[in-house]
């Protein structure tokens, strides 16, 4: 069953199909076969190399690729470049960079008129509180 991911068709084997069986599909995934022929931006290619080979490296790379669906390829590419420039090839760092960029900007400060300014600002004075409670209050 072909699946379209960013213009690149990836063949996902179905259960029970001929052509090597599930073991062959697992070996291809383990060897990074789905990523070999993809035309990726240079930063993603560098990340793929730095993550290395193996199941865990593939999982980490797929986490970064999955962010493309949410944030777009340009944003993910920029985040990967920023992480690599900082000397870190970490999927967690890249996802954190993307999450921080999604945060809404801080609201503009509200200006208040002089008429709303406090005439008697509060004073942090615990002894004053004790005097207000009176002598009947427990110490």
Coordinates of N, CA, C and O in Angstrom, one line a residue:
X1 N 0.9 -1.2 0.0 CA 0.0 0.0 0.0 C 0.9 1.2 0.0 O 1.6 1.5 0.9
X2 N 0.9 2.1 -1.0 CA 1.8 3.2 -1.1 C 1.2 4.3 -0.2 O 0.0 4.5 0.0
X3 N 2.1 5.0 0.5 CA 1.8 6.1 1.3 C 2.6 7.4 0.9 O 3.7 7.3 0.6
X4 N 1.9 8.5 0.8 CA 2.6 9.7 0.3 C 3.0 10.5 1.5 O 2.2 11.0 2.3
X5 N 4.3 10.7 1.7 CA 4.8 11.5 2.8 C 5.7 12.6 2.1 O 6.8 12.4 1.8
X6 N 5.1 13.8 2.0 CA 5.9 14.9 1.5 C 6.4 14.7 0.1 O 7.5 15.1 -0.3
X7 N 5.6 14.1 -0.8 CA 6.0 14.0 -2.2 C 6.8 12.7 -2.4 O 7.1 12.5 -3.6
X8 N 7.1 12.0 -1.4 CA 7.9 10.7 -1.6 C 7.0 9.5 -1.3 O 6.5 9.5 -0.2
X9 N 6.9 8.7 -2.2 CA 6.0 7.5 -2.0 C 6.9 6.4 -1.2 O 8.0 6.2 -1.6
X10 N 6.3 5.9 -0.2 CA 6.9 4.9 0.6 C 6.0 3.7 0.6 O 4.8 3.8 0.8
X11 N 6.6 2.5 0.3 CA 5.9 1.3 0.2 C 5.8 0.7 1.6 O 6.8 0.4 2.2
X12 N 4.6 0.5 2.1 CA 4.3 -0.1 3.4 C 3.7 -1.5 3.2 O 2.6 -1.6 2.7
X13 N 4.5 -2.5 3.5 CA 4.0 -3.9 3.3 C 2.7 -4.2 4.1 O 2.7 -3.8 5.3
X14 N 1.8 -4.9 3.5 CA 0.6 -5.3 4.2 C 0.8 -6.7 4.8 O 1.6 -7.4 4.3
X15 N 0.0 -7.0 5.8 CA 0.1 -8.3 6.4 C -0.4 -9.4 5.4 O -1.4 -9.2 4.7
X16 N 0.4 -10.4 5.3 CA 0.0 -11.5 4.4 C 0.4 -11.3 2.9 O 0.1 -12.2 2.1
X17 N 1.1 -10.2 2.6 CA 1.5 -10.1 1.2 C 2.8 -10.8 0.9 O 3.6 -11.1 1.8
X18 N 3.0 -11.2 -0.3 CA 4.3 -12.0 -0.6 C 5.4 -11.0 -0.8 O 5.2 -9.8 -0.9
X19 N 6.6 -11.6 -0.9 CA 7.7 -10.7 -1.2 C 8.7 -10.6 0.0 O 9.2 -9.6 0.2
X20 N 8.8 -11.7 0.8 CA 9.7 -11.6 1.9 C 9.1 -11.7 3.2 O 9.7 -12.0 4.2
X21 N 7.8 -11.3 3.3 CA 7.1 -11.4 4.6 C 7.5 -10.3 5.6 O 8.2 -9.4 5.3
X22 N 7.0 -10.5 6.8 CA 7.2 -9.5 7.8 C 8.6 -9.3 8.2 O 9.1 -8.2 8.6
X23 N 9.4 -10.4 8.2 CA 10.8 -10.4 8.6 C 11.6 -9.5 7.7 O 12.4 -8.7 8.1
X24 N 11.3 -9.6 6.4 CA 12.0 -8.7 5.4 C 11.6 -7.3 5.6 O 12.5 -6.4 5.5
X25 N 10.4 -7.0 5.9 CA 10.0 -5.6 6.1 C 10.6 -5.0 7.4 O 11.1 -3.9 7.4
X26 N 10.7 -5.9 8.4 CA 11.4 -5.4 9.6 C 12.9 -5.1 9.4 O 13.4 -4.2 9.9
X27 N 13.5 -6.0 8.6 CA 14.9 -5.8 8.3 C 15.1 -4.5 7.5 O 16.1 -3.7 7.7
X28 N 14.2 -4.2 6.6 CA 14.3 -3.0 5.8 C 14.2 -1.8 6.7 O 14.9 -0.8 6.5
X29 N 13.2 -1.9 7.6 CA 13.0 -0.7 8.5 C 14.2 -0.6 9.4 O 14.7 0.5 9.7
X30 N 14.8 -1.7 9.9 CA 15.9 -1.7 10.8 C 17.1 -1.1 10.1 O 17.9 -0.4 10.7
X31 N 17.3 -1.3 8.8 CA 18.4 -0.8 8.0 C 18.2 0.6 7.5 O 19.0 1.2 6.8
X32 N 17.0 1.2 7.9 CA 16.8 2.6 7.5 C 16.3 2.7 6.1 O 16.4 3.8 5.5
X33 N 15.8 1.6 5.5 CA 15.4 1.7 4.0 C 14.4 2.7 3.7 O 14.5 3.3 2.6
X34 N 13.4 3.0 4.6 CA 12.5 4.1 4.2 C 13.1 5.4 4.0 O 12.5 6.3 3.3
X35 N 14.3 5.7 4.6 CA 14.9 7.0 4.5 C 16.0 7.1 3.4 O 16.4 8.2 3.2
X36 N 16.4 6.0 2.8 CA 17.5 6.1 2.0 C 17.4 6.9 0.7 O 18.3 7.7 0.4
X37 N 16.2 6.9 0.0 CA 16.1 7.6 -1.2 C 15.3 8.9 -1.1 O 14.9 9.5 -2.1
X38 N 15.1 9.4 0.1 CA 14.4 10.6 0.3 C 15.3 11.8 0.0 O 16.5 11.8 0.5
X39 N 14.8 12.8 -0.7 CA 15.5 14.0 -0.9 C 15.2 14.9 0.2 O 14.1 15.6 0.2
X40 N 16.0 14.9 1.3 CA 15.8 15.7 2.5 C 16.6 17.0 2.4 O 17.6 17.1 1.8
X41 N 16.1 18.1 3.1 CA 17.0 19.3 3.2 C 18.3 18.9 3.9 O 18.4 17.9 4.6
X42 N 19.3 19.7 3.6 CA 20.7 19.4 4.2 C 20.7 19.2 5.7 O 21.4 18.3 6.2
X43 N 20.0 20.0 6.4 CA 20.0 19.9 7.9 C 19.4 18.6 8.3 O 20.0 17.9 9.2
X44 N 18.4 18.1 7.7 CA 17.8 16.8 8.1 C 18.7 15.7 7.7 O 18.8 14.7 8.4
X45 N 19.4 15.8 6.6 CA 20.4 14.8 6.2 C 21.5 14.7 7.2 O 22.0 13.6 7.6
X46 N 22.0 15.9 7.7 CA 23.1 15.9 8.7 C 22.6 15.3 10.0 O 23.3 14.5 10.7
X47 N 21.3 15.6 10.4 CA 20.8 15.0 11.6 C 20.7 13.5 11.5 O 21.1 12.8 12.4
X48 N 20.3 13.0 10.3 CA 20.2 11.6 10.1 C 21.5 10.9 10.3 O 21.6 9.8 10.9
X49 N 22.6 11.5 9.8 CA 23.9 11.0 9.9 C 24.4 11.0 11.4 O 24.9 10.0 11.9
X50 N 24.1 12.1 12.1 CA 24.5 12.2 13.5 C 23.8 11.3 14.4 O 24.4 10.9 15.4
X51 N 22.5 11.0 14.1 CA 21.8 10.1 15.0 C 22.3 8.7 14.9 O 22.1 7.9 15.8
X52 N 22.9 8.4 13.8 CA 23.5 7.0 13.6 C 22.5 6.0 13.0 O 21.5 6.4 12.4
X53 N 22.8 4.8 13.2 CA 22.0 3.7 12.7 C 21.4 2.9 13.8 O 21.8 2.9 14.9
X54 N 20.3 2.2 13.5 CA 19.7 1.3 14.4 C 18.3 1.7 14.7 O 17.8 2.8 14.2
X55 N 17.6 0.8 15.4 CA 16.1 1.1 15.7 C 15.9 2.4 16.4 O 15.0 3.1 16.1
X56 N 16.7 2.6 17.5 CA 16.5 3.8 18.3 C 16.8 5.1 17.5 O 16.0 6.1 17.6
X57 N 17.8 5.1 16.7 CA 18.1 6.2 15.8 C 17.0 6.5 14.8 O 16.6 7.6 14.6
X58 N 16.4 5.4 14.3 CA 15.3 5.5 13.3 C 14.1 6.1 14.1 O 13.4 7.0 13.5
X59 N 13.8 5.7 15.3 CA 12.7 6.2 16.0 C 12.8 7.7 16.3 O 11.9 8.5 16.2
X60 N 14.0 8.1 16.7 CA 14.3 9.5 17.0 C 14.1 10.3 15.7 O 13.6 11.4 15.8
X61 N 14.6 9.8 14.6 CA 14.5 10.5 13.3 C 13.0 10.7 12.9 O 12.6 11.7 12.4
X62 N 12.3 9.6 13.1 CA 10.8 9.6 12.7 C 10.1 10.6 13.6 O 9.2 11.3 13.1
X63 N 10.5 10.7 14.9 CA 9.8 11.8 15.7 C 10.0 13.2 15.1 O 9.1 14.0 15.2
X64 N 11.2 13.4 14.6 CA 11.5 14.7 14.0 C 10.7 14.9 12.7 O 10.1 15.9 12.5
X65 N 10.7 13.8 11.9 CA 9.9 13.9 10.7 C 8.4 14.1 10.9 O 7.7 14.7 10.1
X66 N 7.9 13.5 12.0 CA 6.5 13.6 12.3 C 6.1 15.1 12.6 O 5.0 15.5 12.4
X67 N 7.0 15.8 13.1 CA 6.8 17.2 13.4 C 6.5 18.0 12.1 O 5.9 19.1 12.2
X68 N 6.9 17.5 11.0 CA 6.7 18.2 9.7 C 5.2 18.4 9.5 O 4.7 19.4 8.9
X69 N 4.4 17.4 9.9 CA 3.0 17.4 9.7 C 2.3 18.5 10.5 O 1.3 19.1 10.1
X70 N 2.9 18.8 11.6 CA 2.4 19.9 12.5 C 2.9 21.3 12.2 O 2.2 22.2 12.1
X71 N 4.2 21.3 12.1 CA 4.9 22.6 12.0 C 5.3 23.0 10.6 O 5.7 24.2 10.3
X72 N 5.4 22.1 9.6 CA 5.8 22.4 8.3 C 7.3 22.1 8.1 O 8.1 22.1 9.1
X73 N 7.7 21.8 6.9 CA 9.1 21.4 6.6 C 10.1 22.5 6.9 O 11.2 22.3 7.5
X74 N 9.7 23.8 6.6 CA 10.7 24.9 6.8 C 10.9 25.1 8.3 O 12.1 25.3 8.7
X75 N 9.9 25.0 9.1 CA 10.1 25.2 10.6 C 10.9 24.1 11.2 O 11.8 24.3 12.0
X76 N 10.7 22.9 10.7 CA 11.5 21.7 11.2 C 12.9 21.8 10.8 O 13.8 21.6 11.6
X77 N 13.1 22.2 9.5 CA 14.5 22.4 9.0 C 15.2 23.5 9.8 O 16.4 23.3 10.2
X78 N 14.5 24.6 10.1 CA 15.2 25.7 10.9 C 15.5 25.2 12.3 O 16.6 25.5 12.8
X79 N 14.6 24.4 12.9 CA 14.8 23.9 14.3 C 16.0 22.9 14.3 O 16.8 22.9 15.2
X80 N 16.1 22.1 13.3 CA 17.2 21.1 13.2 C 18.5 21.8 13.0 O 19.5 21.5 13.7
X81 N 18.5 22.8 12.1 CA 19.7 23.6 11.9 C 20.1 24.3 13.2 O 21.3 24.3 13.5
X82 N 19.2 24.9 14.0 CA 19.5 25.5 15.2 C 20.1 24.5 16.2 O 21.1 24.8 16.9
X83 N 19.5 23.3 16.3 CA 20.0 22.3 17.3 C 21.4 21.9 16.8 O 22.3 21.7 17.7
X84 N 21.6 21.6 15.6 CA 22.9 21.2 15.1 C 24.0 22.3 15.3 O 25.1 22.0 15.6
X85 N 23.6 23.5 15.1 CA 24.6 24.6 15.3 C 25.0 24.7 16.7 O 26.1 25.2 17.1
X86 N 24.1 24.3 17.6 CA 24.4 24.3 19.1 C 25.2 23.1 19.5 O 25.5 22.9 20.6
X87 N 25.4 22.2 18.5 CA 26.2 21.0 18.8 C 25.4 19.8 19.4 O 25.9 18.9 20.0
X88 N 24.0 19.9 19.2 CA 23.2 18.8 19.7 C 22.4 18.2 18.6 O 21.7 18.9 17.9
X89 N 22.5 16.8 18.5 CA 21.6 16.1 17.6 C 20.6 15.3 18.4 O 20.7 14.1 18.5
X90 N 19.7 16.0 19.0 CA 18.7 15.4 19.8 C 17.3 15.7 19.4 O 16.9 16.9 19.1
X91 N 16.5 14.7 19.2 CA 15.1 14.8 18.8 C 14.3 15.6 19.9 O 13.5 16.4 19.5
X92 N 14.6 15.4 21.1 CA 13.9 16.1 22.2 C 14.2 17.6 22.1 O 13.3 18.4 22.3
X93 N 15.5 18.0 21.8 CA 15.8 19.4 21.7 C 15.1 20.0 20.5 O 14.5 21.1 20.6
X94 N 15.0 19.3 19.4 CA 14.4 19.9 18.2 C 12.9 20.0 18.4 O 12.3 21.1 18.1
X95 N 12.3 19.1 19.1 CA 10.8 19.2 19.4 C 10.6 20.3 20.4 O 9.5 21.0 20.3
X96 N 11.5 20.6 21.3 CA 11.4 21.7 22.3 C 11.5 23.0 21.6 O 10.7 23.9 21.8
X97 N 12.4 23.1 20.6 CA 12.6 24.4 19.9 C 11.3 24.6 19.1 O 10.8 25.8 19.1
X98 N 10.7 23.6 18.5 CA 9.5 23.8 17.7 C 8.3 24.2 18.6 O 7.5 25.1 18.3
X99 N 8.2 23.6 19.8 CA 7.2 23.9 20.7 C 7.3 25.4 21.2 O 6.3 26.1 21.4
X100 N 8.5 25.8 21.5 CA 8.7 27.2 21.9 C 8.3 28.2 20.8 O 7.8 29.3 21.1
X101 N 8.5 27.8 19.6 CA 8.1 28.7 18.5 C 6.6 28.8 18.3 O 6.1 29.7 17.7
X102 N 5.9 27.7 18.8 CA 4.5 27.7 18.6 C 3.8 28.5 19.7 O 2.6 28.8 19.6
X103 N 4.5 28.8 20.8 CA 3.9 29.6 21.9 C 3.5 30.9 21.4 O 4.2 31.6 20.6
X104 N 2.3 31.4 21.9 CA 1.8 32.7 21.4 C 2.7 33.8 22.1 O 3.3 33.6 23.1
X105 N 2.9 34.9 21.4 CA 3.7 36.0 21.9 C 3.1 36.5 23.2 O 1.8 36.5 23.4
X106 N 3.9 37.1 24.0 CA 3.4 37.7 25.3 C 2.5 38.9 25.0 O 2.7 39.6 24.0
X107 N 1.4 39.0 25.7 CA 0.5 40.1 25.4 C 1.1 41.5 25.7 O 2.0 41.6 26.6
X108 N 0.7 42.5 25.0 CA 1.2 43.8 25.2 C 0.8 44.3 26.6 O -0.3 44.0 27.1
X109 N 1.7 45.1 27.2 CA 1.3 45.6 28.6 C 0.1 46.6 28.5 O 0.0 47.3 27.5
X110 N -0.6 46.6 29.5 CA -1.8 47.5 29.6 C -1.4 48.8 30.3 O -0.8 48.7 31.4
X111 N -1.7 49.9 29.7 CA -1.4 51.2 30.3 C -2.6 51.6 31.1 O -3.7 51.5 30.6
X112 N -2.4 52.0 32.3 CA -3.5 52.5 33.2 C -3.3 54.0 33.4 O -2.2 54.5 33.4
X113 N -4.5 54.6 33.6 CA -4.4 56.0 33.9 C -3.9 56.3 35.3 O -4.0 55.5 36.2
X114 N -3.5 57.6 35.5 CA -3.0 58.0 36.8 C -4.1 58.0 37.8 O -3.9 57.8 39.0
X115 N -5.4 58.1 37.4 CA -6.5 58.1 38.3 C -6.7 56.7 39.0 O -7.2 56.7 40.1
X116 N -6.1 55.7 38.4 CA -6.2 54.4 39.0 C -5.0 54.0 39.9 O -5.0 52.9 40.4
X117 N -4.1 54.9 40.0 CA -2.9 54.6 40.8 C -3.3 54.5 42.3 O -4.2 55.2 42.8
X118 N -2.7 53.7 43.1 CA -2.9 53.5 44.5 C -2.5 54.7 45.3 O -1.3 55.2 45.1
X119 N -3.3 55.3 46.2 CA -2.9 56.4 47.0 C -2.1 55.9 48.2 O -1.1 56.5 48.7
X120 N -2.4 54.7 48.7 CA -1.7 54.1 49.8 C -1.4 52.7 49.5 O -2.1 51.7 49.7
X121 N -0.2 52.5 48.9 CA 0.2 51.1 48.5 C 0.3 50.2 49.7 O 0.6 50.7 50.8
X122 N 0.0 48.9 49.6 CA 0.0 48.0 50.7 C 1.5 47.8 51.2 O 2.4 47.9 50.5
X123 N 1.5 47.7 52.6 CA 2.8 47.5 53.2 C 2.8 46.1 53.8 O 1.9 45.7 54.5
X124 N 3.9 45.4 53.6 CA 4.0 44.0 54.2 C 4.5 44.2 55.7 O 5.7 44.4 55.9
X125 N 3.6 44.3 56.6 CA 4.0 44.5 58.0 C 3.2 43.6 58.9 O 2.0 43.8 59.2
X126 N 3.8 42.5 59.3 CA 3.1 41.4 60.1 C 2.7 42.0 61.5 O 1.7 41.6 62.0
X127 N 3.5 42.8 62.0 CA 3.2 43.4 63.4 C 1.9 44.2 63.3 O 1.1 44.2 64.2
X128 N 1.7 44.9 62.2 CA 0.4 45.7 62.0 C -0.8 44.7 62.0 O -1.8 45.0 62.6
X129 N -0.7 43.6 61.4 CA -1.7 42.6 61.4 C -2.0 42.1 62.8 O -3.2 42.0 63.2
X130 N -1.0 41.8 63.6 CA -1.1 41.4 65.0 C -1.8 42.5 65.8 O -2.7 42.2 66.6
X131 N -1.5 43.8 65.6 CA -2.1 44.9 66.3 C -3.6 45.0 65.9 O -4.5 45.2 66.8
X132 N -4.0 44.7 64.7 CA -5.4 44.7 64.3 C -6.2 43.6 64.9 O -7.3 43.8 65.2
X133 N -5.6 42.5 65.1 CA -6.2 41.3 65.7 C -6.5 41.6 67.2 O -7.5 41.0 67.7
X134 N -5.7 42.4 67.9 CA -5.9 42.7 69.3 C -5.2 41.8 70.2 O -4.6 40.8 69.8
X135 N -5.4 42.1 71.5 CA -4.7 41.3 72.5 C -5.4 40.0 72.8 O -4.8 39.1 73.4
X136 N -6.6 39.8 72.4 CA -7.4 38.5 72.7 C -6.9 37.4 71.8 O -7.2 36.2 72.1
X137 N -6.2 37.7 70.7 CA -5.8 36.7 69.7 C -4.7 35.9 70.3 O -3.9 36.3 71.1
X138 N -4.7 34.6 70.0 CA -3.6 33.7 70.5 C -2.3 34.0 69.8 O -2.3 34.4 68.6
X139 N -1.2 33.9 70.5 CA 0.1 34.2 70.0 C 0.6 33.2 69.1 O 0.4 32.1 69.1

